[in-house]
Every structure is written in structure tokens, then in C-alpha cells.
CSV table of C-alpha atoms in Angstrom, one decimal:
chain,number,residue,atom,x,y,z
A,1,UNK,CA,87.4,81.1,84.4
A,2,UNK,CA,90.4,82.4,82.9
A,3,UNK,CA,91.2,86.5,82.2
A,4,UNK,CA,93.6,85.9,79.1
A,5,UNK,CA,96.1,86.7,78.6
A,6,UNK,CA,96.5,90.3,79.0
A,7,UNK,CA,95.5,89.7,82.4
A,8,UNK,CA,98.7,90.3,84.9
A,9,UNK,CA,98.1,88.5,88.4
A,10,UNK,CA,98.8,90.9,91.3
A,11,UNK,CA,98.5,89.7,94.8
A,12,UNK,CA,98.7,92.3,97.1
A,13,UNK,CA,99.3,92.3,100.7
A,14,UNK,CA,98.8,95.5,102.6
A,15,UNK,CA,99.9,94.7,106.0
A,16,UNK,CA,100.2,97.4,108.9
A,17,UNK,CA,103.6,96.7,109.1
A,18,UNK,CA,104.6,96.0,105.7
A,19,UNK,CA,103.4,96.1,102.3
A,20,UNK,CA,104.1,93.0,100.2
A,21,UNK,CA,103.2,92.2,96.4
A,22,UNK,CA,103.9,89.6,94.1
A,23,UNK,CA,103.2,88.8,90.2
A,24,UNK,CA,104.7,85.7,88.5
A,25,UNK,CA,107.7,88.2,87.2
A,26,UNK,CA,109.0,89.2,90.7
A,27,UNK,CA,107.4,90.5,94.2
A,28,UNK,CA,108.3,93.5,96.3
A,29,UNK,CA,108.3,94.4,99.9
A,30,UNK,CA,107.9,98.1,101.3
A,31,UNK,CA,107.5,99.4,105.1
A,32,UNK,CA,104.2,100.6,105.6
A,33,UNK,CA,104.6,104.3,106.3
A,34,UNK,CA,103.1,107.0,104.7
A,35,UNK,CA,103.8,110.4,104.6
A,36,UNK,CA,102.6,113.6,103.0
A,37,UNK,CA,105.5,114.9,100.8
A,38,UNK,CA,104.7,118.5,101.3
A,39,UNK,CA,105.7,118.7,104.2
A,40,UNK,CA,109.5,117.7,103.6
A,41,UNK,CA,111.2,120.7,102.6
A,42,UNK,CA,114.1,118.9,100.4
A,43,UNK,CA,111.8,116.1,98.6
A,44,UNK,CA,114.1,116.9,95.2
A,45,UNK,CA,117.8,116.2,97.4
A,46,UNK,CA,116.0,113.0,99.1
A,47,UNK,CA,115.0,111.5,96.5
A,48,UNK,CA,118.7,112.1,94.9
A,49,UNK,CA,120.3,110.5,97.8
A,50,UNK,CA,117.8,107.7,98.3
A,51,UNK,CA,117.7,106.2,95.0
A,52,UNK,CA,114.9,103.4,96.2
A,53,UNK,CA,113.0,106.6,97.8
A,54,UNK,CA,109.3,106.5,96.3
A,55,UNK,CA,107.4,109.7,96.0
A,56,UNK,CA,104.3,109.4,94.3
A,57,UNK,CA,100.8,111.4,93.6
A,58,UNK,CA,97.4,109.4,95.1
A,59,UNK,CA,94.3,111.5,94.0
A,60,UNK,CA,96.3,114.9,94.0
A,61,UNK,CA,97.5,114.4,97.0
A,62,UNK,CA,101.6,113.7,96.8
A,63,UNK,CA,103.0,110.8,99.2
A,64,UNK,CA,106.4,109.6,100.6
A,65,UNK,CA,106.0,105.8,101.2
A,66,UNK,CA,107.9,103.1,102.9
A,67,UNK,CA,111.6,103.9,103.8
A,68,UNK,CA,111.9,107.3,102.3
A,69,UNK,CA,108.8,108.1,104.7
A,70,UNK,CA,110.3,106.5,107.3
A,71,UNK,CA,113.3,108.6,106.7
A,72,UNK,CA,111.5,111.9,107.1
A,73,UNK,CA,110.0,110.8,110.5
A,74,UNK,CA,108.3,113.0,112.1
A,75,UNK,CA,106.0,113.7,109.5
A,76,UNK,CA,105.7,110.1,108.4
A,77,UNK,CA,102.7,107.3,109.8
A,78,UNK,CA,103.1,103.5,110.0
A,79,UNK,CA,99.2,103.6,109.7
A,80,UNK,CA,98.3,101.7,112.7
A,81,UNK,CA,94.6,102.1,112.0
A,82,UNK,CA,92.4,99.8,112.1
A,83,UNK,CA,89.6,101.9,109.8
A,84,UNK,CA,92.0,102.3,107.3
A,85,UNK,CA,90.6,100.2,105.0
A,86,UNK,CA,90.3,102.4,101.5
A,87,UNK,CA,92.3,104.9,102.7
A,88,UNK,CA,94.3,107.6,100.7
A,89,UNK,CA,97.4,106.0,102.5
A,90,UNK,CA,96.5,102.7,101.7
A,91,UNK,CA,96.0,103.7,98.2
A,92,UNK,CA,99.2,105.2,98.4
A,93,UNK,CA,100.9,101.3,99.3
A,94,UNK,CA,98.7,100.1,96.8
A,95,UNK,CA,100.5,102.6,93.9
A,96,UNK,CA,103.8,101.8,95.9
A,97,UNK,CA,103.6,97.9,95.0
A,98,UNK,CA,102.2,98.4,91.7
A,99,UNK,CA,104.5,100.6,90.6
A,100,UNK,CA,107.2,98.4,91.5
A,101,UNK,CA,105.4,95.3,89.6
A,102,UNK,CA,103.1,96.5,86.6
A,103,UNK,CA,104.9,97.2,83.7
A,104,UNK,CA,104.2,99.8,81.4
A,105,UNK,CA,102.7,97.7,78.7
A,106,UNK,CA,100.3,95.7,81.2
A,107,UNK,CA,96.4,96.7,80.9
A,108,UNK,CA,94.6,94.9,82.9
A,109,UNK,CA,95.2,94.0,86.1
A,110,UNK,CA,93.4,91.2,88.4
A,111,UNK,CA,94.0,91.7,92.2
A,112,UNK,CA,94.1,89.1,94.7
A,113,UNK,CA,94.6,90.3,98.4
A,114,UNK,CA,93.2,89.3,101.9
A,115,UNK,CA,91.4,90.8,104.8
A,116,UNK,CA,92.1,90.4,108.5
A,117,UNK,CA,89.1,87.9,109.7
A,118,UNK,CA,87.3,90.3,112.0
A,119,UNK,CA,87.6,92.6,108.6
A,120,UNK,CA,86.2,90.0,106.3
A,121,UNK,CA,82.5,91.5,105.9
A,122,UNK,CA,81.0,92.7,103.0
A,123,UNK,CA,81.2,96.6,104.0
A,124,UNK,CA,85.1,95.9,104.4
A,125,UNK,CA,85.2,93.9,101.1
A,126,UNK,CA,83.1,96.9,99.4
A,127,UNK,CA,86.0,99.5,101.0
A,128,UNK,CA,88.4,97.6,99.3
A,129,UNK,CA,87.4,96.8,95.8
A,130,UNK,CA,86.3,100.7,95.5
A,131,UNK,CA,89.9,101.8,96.5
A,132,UNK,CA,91.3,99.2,93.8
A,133,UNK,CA,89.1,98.8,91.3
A,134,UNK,CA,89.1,100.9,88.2
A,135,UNK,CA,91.8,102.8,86.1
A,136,UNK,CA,94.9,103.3,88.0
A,137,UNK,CA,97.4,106.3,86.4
A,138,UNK,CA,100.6,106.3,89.0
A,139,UNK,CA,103.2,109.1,88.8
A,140,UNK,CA,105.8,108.0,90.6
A,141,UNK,CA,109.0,110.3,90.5
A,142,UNK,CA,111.7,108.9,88.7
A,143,UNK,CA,109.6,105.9,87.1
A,144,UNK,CA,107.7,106.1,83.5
A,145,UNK,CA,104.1,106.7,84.3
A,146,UNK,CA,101.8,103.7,84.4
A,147,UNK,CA,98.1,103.1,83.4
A,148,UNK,CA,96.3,100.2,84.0
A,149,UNK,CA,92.6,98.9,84.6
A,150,UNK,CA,92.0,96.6,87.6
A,151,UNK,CA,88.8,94.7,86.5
A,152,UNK,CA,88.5,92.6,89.1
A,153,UNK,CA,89.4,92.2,92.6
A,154,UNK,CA,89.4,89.4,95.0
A,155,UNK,CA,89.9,88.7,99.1
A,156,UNK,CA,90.2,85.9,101.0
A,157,UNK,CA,91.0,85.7,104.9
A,158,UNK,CA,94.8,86.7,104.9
A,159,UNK,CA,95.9,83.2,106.7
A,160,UNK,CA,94.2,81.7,104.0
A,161,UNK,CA,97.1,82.9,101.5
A,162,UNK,CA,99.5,81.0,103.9
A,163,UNK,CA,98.0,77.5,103.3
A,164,UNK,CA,97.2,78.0,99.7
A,165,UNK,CA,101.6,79.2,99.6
A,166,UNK,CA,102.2,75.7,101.0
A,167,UNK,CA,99.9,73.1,99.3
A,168,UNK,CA,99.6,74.8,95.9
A,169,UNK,CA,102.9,75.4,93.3
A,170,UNK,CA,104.1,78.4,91.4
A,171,UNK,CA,101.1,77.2,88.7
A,172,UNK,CA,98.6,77.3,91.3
A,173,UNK,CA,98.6,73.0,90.9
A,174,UNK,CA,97.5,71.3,94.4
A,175,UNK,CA,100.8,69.6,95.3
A,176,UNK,CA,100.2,68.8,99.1
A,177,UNK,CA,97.5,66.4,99.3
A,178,UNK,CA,98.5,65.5,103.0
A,179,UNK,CA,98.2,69.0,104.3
A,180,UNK,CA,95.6,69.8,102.0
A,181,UNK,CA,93.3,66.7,102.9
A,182,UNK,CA,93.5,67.6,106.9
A,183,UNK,CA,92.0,69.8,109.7
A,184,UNK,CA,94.7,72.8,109.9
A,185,UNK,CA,94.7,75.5,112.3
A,186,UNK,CA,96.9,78.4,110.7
A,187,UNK,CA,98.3,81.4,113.1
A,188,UNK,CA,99.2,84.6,111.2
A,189,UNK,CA,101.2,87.0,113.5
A,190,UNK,CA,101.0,90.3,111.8
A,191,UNK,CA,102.1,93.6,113.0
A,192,UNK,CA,98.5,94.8,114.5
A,193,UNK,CA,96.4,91.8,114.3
A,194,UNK,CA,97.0,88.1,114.6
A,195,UNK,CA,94.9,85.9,112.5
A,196,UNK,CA,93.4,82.2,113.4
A,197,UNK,CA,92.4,80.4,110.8
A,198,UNK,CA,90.6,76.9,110.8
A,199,UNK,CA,90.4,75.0,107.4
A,200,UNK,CA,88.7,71.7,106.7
A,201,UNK,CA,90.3,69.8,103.8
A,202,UNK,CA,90.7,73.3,102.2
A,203,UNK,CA,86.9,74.5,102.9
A,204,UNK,CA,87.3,77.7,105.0
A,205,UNK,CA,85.6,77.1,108.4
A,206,UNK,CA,84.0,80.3,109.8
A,207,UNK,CA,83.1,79.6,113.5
A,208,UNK,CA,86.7,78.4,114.4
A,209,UNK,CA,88.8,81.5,113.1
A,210,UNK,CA,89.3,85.0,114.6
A,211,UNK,CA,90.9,88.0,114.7
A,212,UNK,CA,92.8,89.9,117.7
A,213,UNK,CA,94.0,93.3,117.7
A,214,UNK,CA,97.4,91.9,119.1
A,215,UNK,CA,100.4,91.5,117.3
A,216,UNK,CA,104.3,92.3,116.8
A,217,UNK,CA,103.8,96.1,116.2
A,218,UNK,CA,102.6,96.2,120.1
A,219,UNK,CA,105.6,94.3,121.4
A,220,UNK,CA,107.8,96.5,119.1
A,221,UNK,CA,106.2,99.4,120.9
A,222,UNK,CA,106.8,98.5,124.5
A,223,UNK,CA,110.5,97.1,123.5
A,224,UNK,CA,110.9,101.1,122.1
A,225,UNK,CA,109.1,102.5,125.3
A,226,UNK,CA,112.1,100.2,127.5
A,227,UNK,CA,114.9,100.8,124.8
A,228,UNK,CA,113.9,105.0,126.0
A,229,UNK,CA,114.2,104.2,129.7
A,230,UNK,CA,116.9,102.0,130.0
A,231,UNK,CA,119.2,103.1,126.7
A,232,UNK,CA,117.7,106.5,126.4
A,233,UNK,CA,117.3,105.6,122.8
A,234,UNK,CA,114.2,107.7,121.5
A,235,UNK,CA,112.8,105.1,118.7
A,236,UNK,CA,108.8,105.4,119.6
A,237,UNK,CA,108.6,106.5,115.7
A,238,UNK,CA,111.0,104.5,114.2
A,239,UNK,CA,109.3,101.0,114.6
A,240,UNK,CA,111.2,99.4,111.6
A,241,UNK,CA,114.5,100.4,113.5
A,242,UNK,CA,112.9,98.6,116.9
A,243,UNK,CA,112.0,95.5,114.6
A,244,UNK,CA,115.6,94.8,113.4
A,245,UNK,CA,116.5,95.5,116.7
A,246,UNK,CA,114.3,92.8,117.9
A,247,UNK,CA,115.4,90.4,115.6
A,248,UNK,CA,119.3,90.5,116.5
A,249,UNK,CA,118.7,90.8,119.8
A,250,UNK,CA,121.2,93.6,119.8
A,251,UNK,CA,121.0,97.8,119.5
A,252,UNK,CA,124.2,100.3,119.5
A,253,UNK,CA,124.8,102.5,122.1
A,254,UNK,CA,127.0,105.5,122.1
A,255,UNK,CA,129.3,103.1,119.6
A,256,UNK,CA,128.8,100.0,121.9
A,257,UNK,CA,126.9,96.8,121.5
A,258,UNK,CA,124.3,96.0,123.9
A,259,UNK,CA,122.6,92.9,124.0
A,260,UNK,CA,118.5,93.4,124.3
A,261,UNK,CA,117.3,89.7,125.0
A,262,UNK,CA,116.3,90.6,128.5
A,263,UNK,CA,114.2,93.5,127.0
A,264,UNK,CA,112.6,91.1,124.6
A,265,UNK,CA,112.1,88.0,125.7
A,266,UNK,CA,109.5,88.8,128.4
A,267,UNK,CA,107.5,91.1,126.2
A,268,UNK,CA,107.5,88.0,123.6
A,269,UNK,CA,106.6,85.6,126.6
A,270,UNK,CA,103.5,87.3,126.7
A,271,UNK,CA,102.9,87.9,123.1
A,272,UNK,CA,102.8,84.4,123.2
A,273,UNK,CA,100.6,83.9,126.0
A,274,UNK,CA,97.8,86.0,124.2
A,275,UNK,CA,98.4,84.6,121.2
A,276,UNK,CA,97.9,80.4,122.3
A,277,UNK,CA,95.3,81.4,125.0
A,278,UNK,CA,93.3,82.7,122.1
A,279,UNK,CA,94.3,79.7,119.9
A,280,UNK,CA,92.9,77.4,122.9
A,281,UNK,CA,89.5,79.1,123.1
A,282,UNK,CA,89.1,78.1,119.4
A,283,UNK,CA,91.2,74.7,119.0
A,284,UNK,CA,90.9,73.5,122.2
A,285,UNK,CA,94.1,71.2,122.2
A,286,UNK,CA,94.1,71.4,118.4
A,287,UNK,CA,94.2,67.0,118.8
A,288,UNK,CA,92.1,67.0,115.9
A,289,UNK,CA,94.0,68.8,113.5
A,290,UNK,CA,96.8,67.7,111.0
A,291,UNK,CA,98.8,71.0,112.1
A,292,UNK,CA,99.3,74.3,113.2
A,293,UNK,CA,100.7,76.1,111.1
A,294,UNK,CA,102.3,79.5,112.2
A,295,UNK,CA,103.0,82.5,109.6
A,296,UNK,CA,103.1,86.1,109.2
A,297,UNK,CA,106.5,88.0,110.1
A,298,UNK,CA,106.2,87.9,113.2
A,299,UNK,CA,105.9,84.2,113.3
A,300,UNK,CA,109.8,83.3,113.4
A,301,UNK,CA,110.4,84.8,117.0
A,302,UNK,CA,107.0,83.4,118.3
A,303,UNK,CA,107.0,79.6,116.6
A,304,UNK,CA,109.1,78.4,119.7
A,305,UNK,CA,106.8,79.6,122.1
A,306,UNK,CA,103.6,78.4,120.3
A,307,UNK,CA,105.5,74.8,119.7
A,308,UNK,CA,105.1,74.4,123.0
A,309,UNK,CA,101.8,74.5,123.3
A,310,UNK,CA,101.2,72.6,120.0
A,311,UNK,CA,103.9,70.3,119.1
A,312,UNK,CA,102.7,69.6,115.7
A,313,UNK,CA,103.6,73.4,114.7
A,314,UNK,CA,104.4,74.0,111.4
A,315,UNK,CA,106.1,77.3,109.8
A,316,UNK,CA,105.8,78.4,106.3
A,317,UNK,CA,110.1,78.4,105.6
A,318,UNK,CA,112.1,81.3,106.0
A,319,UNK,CA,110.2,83.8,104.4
A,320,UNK,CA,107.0,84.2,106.4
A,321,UNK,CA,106.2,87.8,105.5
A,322,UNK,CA,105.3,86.6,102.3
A,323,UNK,CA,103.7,83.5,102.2
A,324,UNK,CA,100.3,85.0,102.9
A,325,UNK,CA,101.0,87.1,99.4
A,326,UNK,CA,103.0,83.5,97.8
A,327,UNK,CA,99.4,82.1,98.3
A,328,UNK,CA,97.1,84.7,97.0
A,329,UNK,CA,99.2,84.6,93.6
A,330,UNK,CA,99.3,80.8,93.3
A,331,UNK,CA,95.6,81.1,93.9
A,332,UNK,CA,94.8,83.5,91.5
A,333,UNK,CA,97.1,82.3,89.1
A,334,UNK,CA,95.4,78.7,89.4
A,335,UNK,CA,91.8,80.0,88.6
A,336,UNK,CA,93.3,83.0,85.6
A,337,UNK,CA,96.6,81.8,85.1
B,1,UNK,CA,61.5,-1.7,84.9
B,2,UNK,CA,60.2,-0.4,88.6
B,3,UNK,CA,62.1,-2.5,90.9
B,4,UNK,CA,60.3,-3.1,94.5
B,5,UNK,CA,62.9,-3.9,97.2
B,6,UNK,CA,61.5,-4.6,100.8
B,7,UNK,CA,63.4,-3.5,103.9
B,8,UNK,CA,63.2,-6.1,106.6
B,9,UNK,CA,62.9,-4.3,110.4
B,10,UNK,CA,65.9,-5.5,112.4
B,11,UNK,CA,67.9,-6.4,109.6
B,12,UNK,CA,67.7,-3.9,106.7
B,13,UNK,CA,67.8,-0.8,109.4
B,14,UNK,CA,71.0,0.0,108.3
B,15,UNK,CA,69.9,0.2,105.0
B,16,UNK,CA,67.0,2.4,105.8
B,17,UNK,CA,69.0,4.6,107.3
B,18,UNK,CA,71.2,5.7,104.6
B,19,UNK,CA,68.5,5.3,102.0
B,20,UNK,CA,66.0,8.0,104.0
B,21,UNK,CA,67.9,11.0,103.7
B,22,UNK,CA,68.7,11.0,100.2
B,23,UNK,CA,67.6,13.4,98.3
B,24,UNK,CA,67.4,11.4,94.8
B,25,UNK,CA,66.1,7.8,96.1
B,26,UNK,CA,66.5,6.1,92.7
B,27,UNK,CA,70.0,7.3,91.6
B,28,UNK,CA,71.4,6.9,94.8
B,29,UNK,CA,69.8,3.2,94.6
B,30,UNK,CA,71.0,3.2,91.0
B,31,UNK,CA,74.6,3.8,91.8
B,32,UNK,CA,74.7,1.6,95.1
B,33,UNK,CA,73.9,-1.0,92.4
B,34,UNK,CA,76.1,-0.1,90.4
B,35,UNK,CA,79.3,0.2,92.6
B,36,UNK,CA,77.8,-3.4,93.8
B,37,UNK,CA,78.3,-5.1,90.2
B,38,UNK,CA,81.7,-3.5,89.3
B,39,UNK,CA,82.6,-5.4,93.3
B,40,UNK,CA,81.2,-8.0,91.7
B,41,UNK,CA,83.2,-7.9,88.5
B,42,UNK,CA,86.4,-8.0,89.8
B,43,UNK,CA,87.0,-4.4,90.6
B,44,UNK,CA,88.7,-4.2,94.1
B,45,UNK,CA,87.6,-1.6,96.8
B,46,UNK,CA,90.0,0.7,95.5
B,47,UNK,CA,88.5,1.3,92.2
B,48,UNK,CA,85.1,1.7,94.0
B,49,UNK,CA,86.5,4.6,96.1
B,50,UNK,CA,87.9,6.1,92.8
B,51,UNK,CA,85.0,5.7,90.9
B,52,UNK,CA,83.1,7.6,93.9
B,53,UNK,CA,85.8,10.4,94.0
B,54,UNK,CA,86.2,10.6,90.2
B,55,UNK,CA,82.2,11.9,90.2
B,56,UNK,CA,82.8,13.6,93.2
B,57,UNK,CA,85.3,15.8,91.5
B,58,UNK,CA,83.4,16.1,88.3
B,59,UNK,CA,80.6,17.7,90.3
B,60,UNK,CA,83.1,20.1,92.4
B,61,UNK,CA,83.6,23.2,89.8
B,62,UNK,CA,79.4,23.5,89.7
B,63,UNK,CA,79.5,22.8,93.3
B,64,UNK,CA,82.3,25.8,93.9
B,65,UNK,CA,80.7,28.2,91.6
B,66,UNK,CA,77.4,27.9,93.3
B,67,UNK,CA,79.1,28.4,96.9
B,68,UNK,CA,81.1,31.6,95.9
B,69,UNK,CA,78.1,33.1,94.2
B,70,UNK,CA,75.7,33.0,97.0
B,71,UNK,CA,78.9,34.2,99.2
B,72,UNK,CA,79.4,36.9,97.1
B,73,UNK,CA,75.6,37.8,96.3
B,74,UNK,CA,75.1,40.6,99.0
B,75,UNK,CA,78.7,41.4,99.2
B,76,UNK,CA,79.0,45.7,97.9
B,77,UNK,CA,82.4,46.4,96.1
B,78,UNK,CA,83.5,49.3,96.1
B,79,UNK,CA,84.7,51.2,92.4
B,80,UNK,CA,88.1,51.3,92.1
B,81,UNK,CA,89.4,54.6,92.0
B,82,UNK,CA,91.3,56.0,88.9
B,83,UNK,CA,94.5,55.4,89.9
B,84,UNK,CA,97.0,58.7,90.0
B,85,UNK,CA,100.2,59.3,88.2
B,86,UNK,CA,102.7,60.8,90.5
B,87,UNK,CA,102.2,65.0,90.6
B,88,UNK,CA,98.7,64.7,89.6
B,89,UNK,CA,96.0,66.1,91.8
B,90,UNK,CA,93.8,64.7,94.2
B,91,UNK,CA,90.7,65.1,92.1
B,92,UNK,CA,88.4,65.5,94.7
B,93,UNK,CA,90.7,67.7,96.5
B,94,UNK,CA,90.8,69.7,93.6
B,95,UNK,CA,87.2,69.9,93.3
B,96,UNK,CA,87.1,71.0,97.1
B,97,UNK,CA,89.4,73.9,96.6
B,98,UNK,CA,88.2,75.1,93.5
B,99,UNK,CA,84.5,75.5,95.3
B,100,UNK,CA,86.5,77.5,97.7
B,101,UNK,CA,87.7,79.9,95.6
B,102,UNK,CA,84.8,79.8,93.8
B,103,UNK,CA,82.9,81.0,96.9
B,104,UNK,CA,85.6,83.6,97.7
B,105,UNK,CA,85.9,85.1,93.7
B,106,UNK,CA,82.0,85.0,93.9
B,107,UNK,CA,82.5,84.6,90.1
């Protein structure tokens, strides 16, 4: 089936720790906090100084979202929620993204997103075609206002998006037949869950996939609870902060570089633990499988851990975050493009 | 013209013994006659042997033909698959993955 032509392809990824989007024209990536605006008392001199700041109106309600909420801290939320499916700050990522990647003079609007596994049931599904189906009017301050119809909405498991990034093309054409013709076991390392996926020659394959409720955003937490105690650094609600922290290995303190390894490295030791004994309840050795394929963003610091246990790992290149989102476009773009 | 030849025991055994297991008795009599009087002619052993290889061969191509076809009468081949250019899909592949996303648009 194809949409037409006046049908613009969003994928949409609304992760816990970040939001990602993508149409064939460009893609976007946004922190997922939320917070209400009227509770900052300056929103007119923020926004000024923050010119990517994003201040926008969901249902009446008016919203700061990804860094300018993160900004105004105390009042903002990285929703960490795991019933937050459908939300008003969901919606508000959802307006974030689109406003970033609808243009004015699109109509229509076919969505393409994913659910954790555990999530993928019909009364999640439901949530989440109610919160983006319809007409969409976004008043975001300092943008031209946008309306648009979403007609139709789609989900898929959100490793899923992963494999389809790797053995599909920007046209959505089935370019890896060796990948796509195996047994693959893909491991998405989000910020609140981890995803295992089991695919058959591209058939999705229920009984060996999973959810856990395990994922960067707790190791980013305990790495904040030691970076209070040891460097009296009081980051517990700044977890983007802790997460670039984590990824050089390095904070500041009182003007002096510190290195952090020894904070993170056990607390990712044990990420990893979780993360392969659950992969071993459902793949066994994974002998039988072409590869294990390892994505999500917090899949770069845990891929040398998991290689160990599996040495036929594969990552996704150097963009993780968004191959889950790469794959949902190419995907949708194959069946309406 | 029926010809009646009468094989002596104990000194036409020899004889017998080809002459039993032939499957046409009169042409093999007919050309053992035959390859008698060209000996007879003048024609050496050598053009005997010829002679005898020269229908041999004639009879080889039927002979051949017969052999490969009941070798190759219960023998299954398999179609040959449409062969690919370069960047073109896998078509069954394609046919997997678009029941995929078939089952996951639910369209």
C-alpha cells in the first residue's frame, strides 16, 4: 500500500532517555525531560538566551522540553515512568520532534514508532495510536504554527527498528541478505529498559524476546549517587550531565579534572552482568544465531562486555541512538514511500 | 530357406555354448555365417574384428541414449532459480519481510 504522495514518513522514537525522530528530509534528537512552563518565572529571558529552547502548548497545558527543561531543573522530569505511555509529557516529545521535522505545508502525516517488548500489547498499542493519531495543531514559541493529520500510526518492537536500519537502505530496499536470511538475537540498551529481540529470517519471533526494566538510566543514577559522595557533586537531577560524564570517563571538580573510570566501570560490570544473564535465559549460547547484534545508546559502553560473552557481536555503527528510529523510517518508507 | 544344423555332443559343445544364450538365434547364426565367408573370401582377421566393431559402434548412440534415460528416469531436478542482478533483492526474503510488516501495519 502506498499513502501518496502527500504522505510525509515520521518515525518517531520516544525513548526515556531521549527522544529521536527522523523523515527522509533530516532527523532530530531531544533529551527527554519535560517540564511545566508555568512554573519558571523568566520563560520569555530563557527562551532569548537559549535559542534551541522549546516551549510549546500540549492540550492547554504549556511545556518546557528537552534541554531548556533540563535547564530549569528542579521543576523539570526525565519521565522515568514506565505508565507513561499516552501521556501529556509524551505528547509533549511527540510535538517536540514534530515540530522540529513537519513542515508547514505537510498534511498528512504517517507515524512509524516502536514499543518496548513487555509494552507491545494491544492496550499499550491503543495508548499510543490515541495520543498520535488525529489533527495535531503545535504552538511552539518562536516556530510558525503547524497543523497536520496523522492518519495512520504503526509500532513494531523497538529492536526491531535496529535490524530493519541495517539490512534495509535509505529506500526501504532489502540490501543485506546475509544478515537478513539468519537467526539474530538483537540487544537494545535503552535508558530504562533493555530490549531482546529474536528474529528468524526477518519473521519476529515472540517466545525468544523480552523486556527488563534495566538499563543505562539506572547506572547513570548510582554513578550520580557516587559522584555526591565521593566529589560532592549534587547531579541526582541532571542525568544528561551524569551521561556525558559517563562517556569521557571524566567530571570537573572545583576547576580540576578527575578521572571517573573507577566509579564506572564496576557499575557497568554489572549492567552487563544483568544484561547477558538475561540474554542466556533466552539464547542459550546464541550457537545458533548469525549474530548478536547490540544497539540502543547505551550499547557503545556495554558492546565490550557483551562481546565477551558472544563473540559474534555486532553493533549498529556509531550512531546507535538512532538506529532503532533509521529502521522504523526505512521501514515505513519501503511499504508508503 | 530354413537351414537345420545338428550339434554333435562332445564336439559341437563349444558351439552350443555360445549359441544358447543369444537372444536372436538366427541373426547371430546369420552373421557367424557371414563373418565365416568374408574369412573365406580373402578378408584377413582384421577386417572381421572391424566389421564386428563397425556394427558395434553403429548400435552405441541407441545403446547410450537408452542407458542415460533409464538413469535419469527417477532422477527430480530441481528449477533453476531466476538468477539475481547484483543489488536486487532476495525475492523470497522480500516476501518474508513484507509479511512482517504486513502483520505489524495490520493493513
Amino acid at each position: 500500500m502506498n499513502t501518496g504522495i502527500d504522505t510525509t514518513v515520521l518515525a518517531i522514537d520516544l525513548g526515556y532517555g531521549f527522544s529521536k525522530a527522523a523523515t527522509n528530509r533530516g532527523r532530530v534528537l531531544i533529551p527527554s525531560m519535560v517540564g511545566p512552563a508555568e512554573v519558571v518565572r523568566f520563560e520569555s529571558d530563557v527562551i532569548a538566551e537559549n535559542g534551541h529552547g522549546i516551549a510549546l502548548e500540549v492540550d492547554g497545558r504549556r511545556f518546557f522540553v528537552g534541554e531548556q527543561a533540563e535547564l530549569q531543573s528542579a521543576s523539570a522530569s526525565q519521565t522515568l515512568d514506565v505508565t507513561r505511555t499516552g501521556s501529556a509529557e509524551q505528547k509533549a516529545l511527540f510535538y517536540a520532534v514534530a515540530s522540529e521535522l513537519v513542515k508547514t505545508t505537510d498534511k498528512t502525516v504517517a507515524i512509524v514508532t516502536g514499543l518496548p517488548v513487555l509494552d507491545f500489547d494491544d492496550r499499550h498499542k491503543t495508548s499510543m495510536r490515541e495520543m498520535l493519531s488525529g489533527e495535531h495543531v503545535i504552538e511552539r514559541t518562536g516556530k510558525r504554527k503547524r497543523s497536520f493529520t496523522v492518519d495512520r500510526v504503526y509500532i513494531i518492537p523497538q529492536a526491531m527498528g535496529s535490524l530493519f536500519a541495517l539490512v534495509l537502505d535509505r529506500r526501504g530496499k532489502l540490501v543485506d541478505g546475509d544478515l537478513a536470511g539468519g537467526r539474530v538475537g538483537i540487544v537494545d540498551v535503552g535508558t530504562l529498559t533493555t530490549n531482546f529481540v529474536l528474529v528468524d529470517r526477518l519473521r519476529y519471533v515472540e517466545t525468544g524476546s523480552d523486556s527488563i526494566t534495566t538499563g543505562m538510566g539506572e547506572l547513570l543514577q548510582k554513578v550520580a549517587k557516587d559522584l555526591k559522595r565521593e566529589h560532592e557533586l549534587d547531579w541526582g537531577l541532571h542525568l544528561g550531565r551524569v551521561d556525558r560524564a559517563v562517556r569521557k570517563r571524566a567530571v570537573e571538580v572545583r576547576g580540576a579534572p578527575v578521572n571517573i573510570s573507577g566509579i564506572v566501570d564496576p557499575h557497568l560490570e554489572a549492567l552487563a552482568d544483568t544484561v547477558i544473564s538475561r540474554a542466556r535465559t533466552l539464547w542459550g549460547a546464541a550457537a545458533d544465531l548469525r549474530a548478536v547484534i547490540v544497539t540502543g545508546g547505551g550499547s557503545l559502553e556495554l558492546v565490550p562486555y557483551i562481546r565477551r560473552a558472544y563473540t559474534h557481536t555486532r553493533t549498529v555503527g556509531d550512531d546507535p541512538q538512532f538506529a532503532n528510529v533509521t529502521g522504523y523510517l526505512r521501514a515505513g518508507l519501503r511499504r508508503f514511500g | 530357406m530354413i537351414i537345420h544344423v545338428r550339434l554333435r555332443p562332445g564336439h559341437d559343445d563349444d558351439i552350443a555354448e555360445w549359441y544358447e544364450p543369444q537372444a536372436d538365434k538366427a541373426a547371430a547364426v546369420r552373421d557367424a555365417i557371414r563373418a565365416y565367408m568374408r574369412s573365406q573370401n580373402g578378408e584377413g582377421q582384421d577386417a572381421v574384428v572391424r566389421a564386428a566393431v563397425i556394427q558395434a559402434m553403429s548400435e552405441l548412440p541407441n545403446l547410450v541414449t537408452g542407458a542415460v534415460r533409464d538413469a535419469l528416469a527417477s532422477y527430480q531436478f530441481a528449477p533453476r532459480q531466476a538468477e539475481r542482478a547484483p543489488g536486487d533483492e532476495d525475492p523470497e526474503l522480500a516476501a518474508r519481510l513484507d509479511a512482517q510488516l504486513d502483520d505489524f501495519f495490520g493493513d
